[in-house]
């Protein structure tokens, strides 16, 4: 569609039309549930003339009753008669408005119908509505397939091309340069001739050198460590590979780190103990497993995402929280290596939307962390995690709420907040004049006839002597 080879689908180009299409689809789903429940038939008569027990109510039927009745466990008053399309549409429309958290999730689901460039424009509009002007967006692609044993319909290489076209769009928009998803397990399977015809490492190189991507996205909690990989792994994975991939995962990751150093490309890594694809896999994103990488590659730009909860225990730490947390492990490294380009972002910090009683202890931890590890606040970066954040009740004022948390709850001043919202991101990203990473991006601008003035320039700063001015 972005290349004008196809007409846009109305329900993918407009949020309200996407919402209406979602309502219509759910109405059809309600009708289908109703039809299936009726096809099960009534209770039968036994030979002795007694009614057999009615079959237990299915989860689908309970869902239908909930949407129609509006309360969990509420049976429909008109369950005897078949559901009509008019009733189904009315119930579906109400469900998008009147069912609390369930309604928020339905609204959120409808976002997945939209084109990616529409989602970009939505994020820009949402930021501007809250009084913030975005100058650069860095969408993150992910690759979960090998850990979830599913193959997405749109391969990562095709998603890469879509993001390239989105980055080229002109108009009143900020620069858009994505992070390409890299899964070391996919690379291991490719190298073992088990799956795939293209190396994930080659795809990452192409994204960075040909398609305007700024960096690489890693998701360790799927099941790998940034270094020092060790069992267990999914049984299906070991069976398919024919070996335990400890060394192979480490090698694939090490090759990625070398590539990122060579191309001056930052790595963004999921950094909270969540979304693990297997038991205890969520712990594998622990910054403790990043420390050997930081020491081996001191010029590698890395951002650990989702900083600020202080409630995930880091490997080898026995202290009470917050001292035993992932944040403290990362902080100790930053304190010892203040000039190294290692950062943490506060994306999906939904705690900023909570009541003051829940924000207050986190604000104390923030102040203490800054005081002990990063007194100049050169290593914290703002993030959103859109569209995942879209399901939160207070998303419409998220940026304002984070700003208020930093200023009012934490007591940070204008200079600190400017660093978190803008300045530190300019250091994390390869935007320094004459840096290899900036020259790589500018080459993409020249090839595609895009105005290079859109790309922000980082002023000289704390990392200038290390990563280029």
mmCIF file with all atom_site columns, C-alpha atoms in Angstrom, residues 22 126 133 136-137 156 192 296 312 341 422 466:
data_model
loop_
_atom_site.group_PDB
_atom_site.id
_atom_site.type_symbol
_atom_site.label_atom_id
_atom_site.label_alt_id
_atom_site.label_comp_id
_atom_site.label_asym_id
_atom_site.label_entity_id
_atom_site.label_seq_id
_atom_site.pdbx_PDB_ins_code
_atom_site.Cartn_x
_atom_site.Cartn_y
_atom_site.Cartn_z
_atom_site.occupancy
_atom_site.B_iso_or_equiv
_atom_site.pdbx_formal_charge
_atom_site.auth_seq_id
_atom_site.auth_comp_id
_atom_site.auth_asym_id
_atom_site.auth_atom_id
_atom_site.pdbx_PDB_model_num
ATOM 1  C CA . UNK A 1 22  ? -13.726 -5.479  15.442 1.00 0.00 ? 22  UNK A CA 1
ATOM 2  C CA . UNK A 1 126 ? -0.832  11.019  21.244 1.00 0.00 ? 126 UNK A CA 1
ATOM 3  C CA . UNK A 1 133 ? 7.047   16.809  20.371 1.00 0.00 ? 133 UNK A CA 1
ATOM 4  C CA . UNK A 1 136 ? 12.637  10.335  16.592 1.00 0.00 ? 136 UNK A CA 1
ATOM 5  C CA . UNK A 1 137 ? 10.790  7.048   16.990 1.00 0.00 ? 137 UNK A CA 1
ATOM 6  C CA . UNK A 1 156 ? 10.774  -10.852 9.512  1.00 0.00 ? 156 UNK A CA 1
ATOM 7  C CA . UNK A 1 192 ? 22.692  -26.602 11.831 1.00 0.00 ? 192 UNK A CA 1
ATOM 8  C CA . UNK A 1 296 ? 34.161  -7.844  26.410 1.00 0.00 ? 296 UNK A CA 1
ATOM 9  C CA . UNK A 1 312 ? 13.125  -9.012  40.255 1.00 0.00 ? 312 UNK A CA 1
ATOM 10 C CA . UNK A 1 341 ? 27.261  3.419   26.604 1.00 0.00 ? 341 UNK A CA 1
ATOM 11 C CA . UNK A 1 422 ? 15.685  13.517  25.068 1.00 0.00 ? 422 UNK A CA 1
ATOM 12 C CA . UNK A 1 466 ? 34.246  6.898   23.416 1.00 0.00 ? 466 UNK A CA 1
#
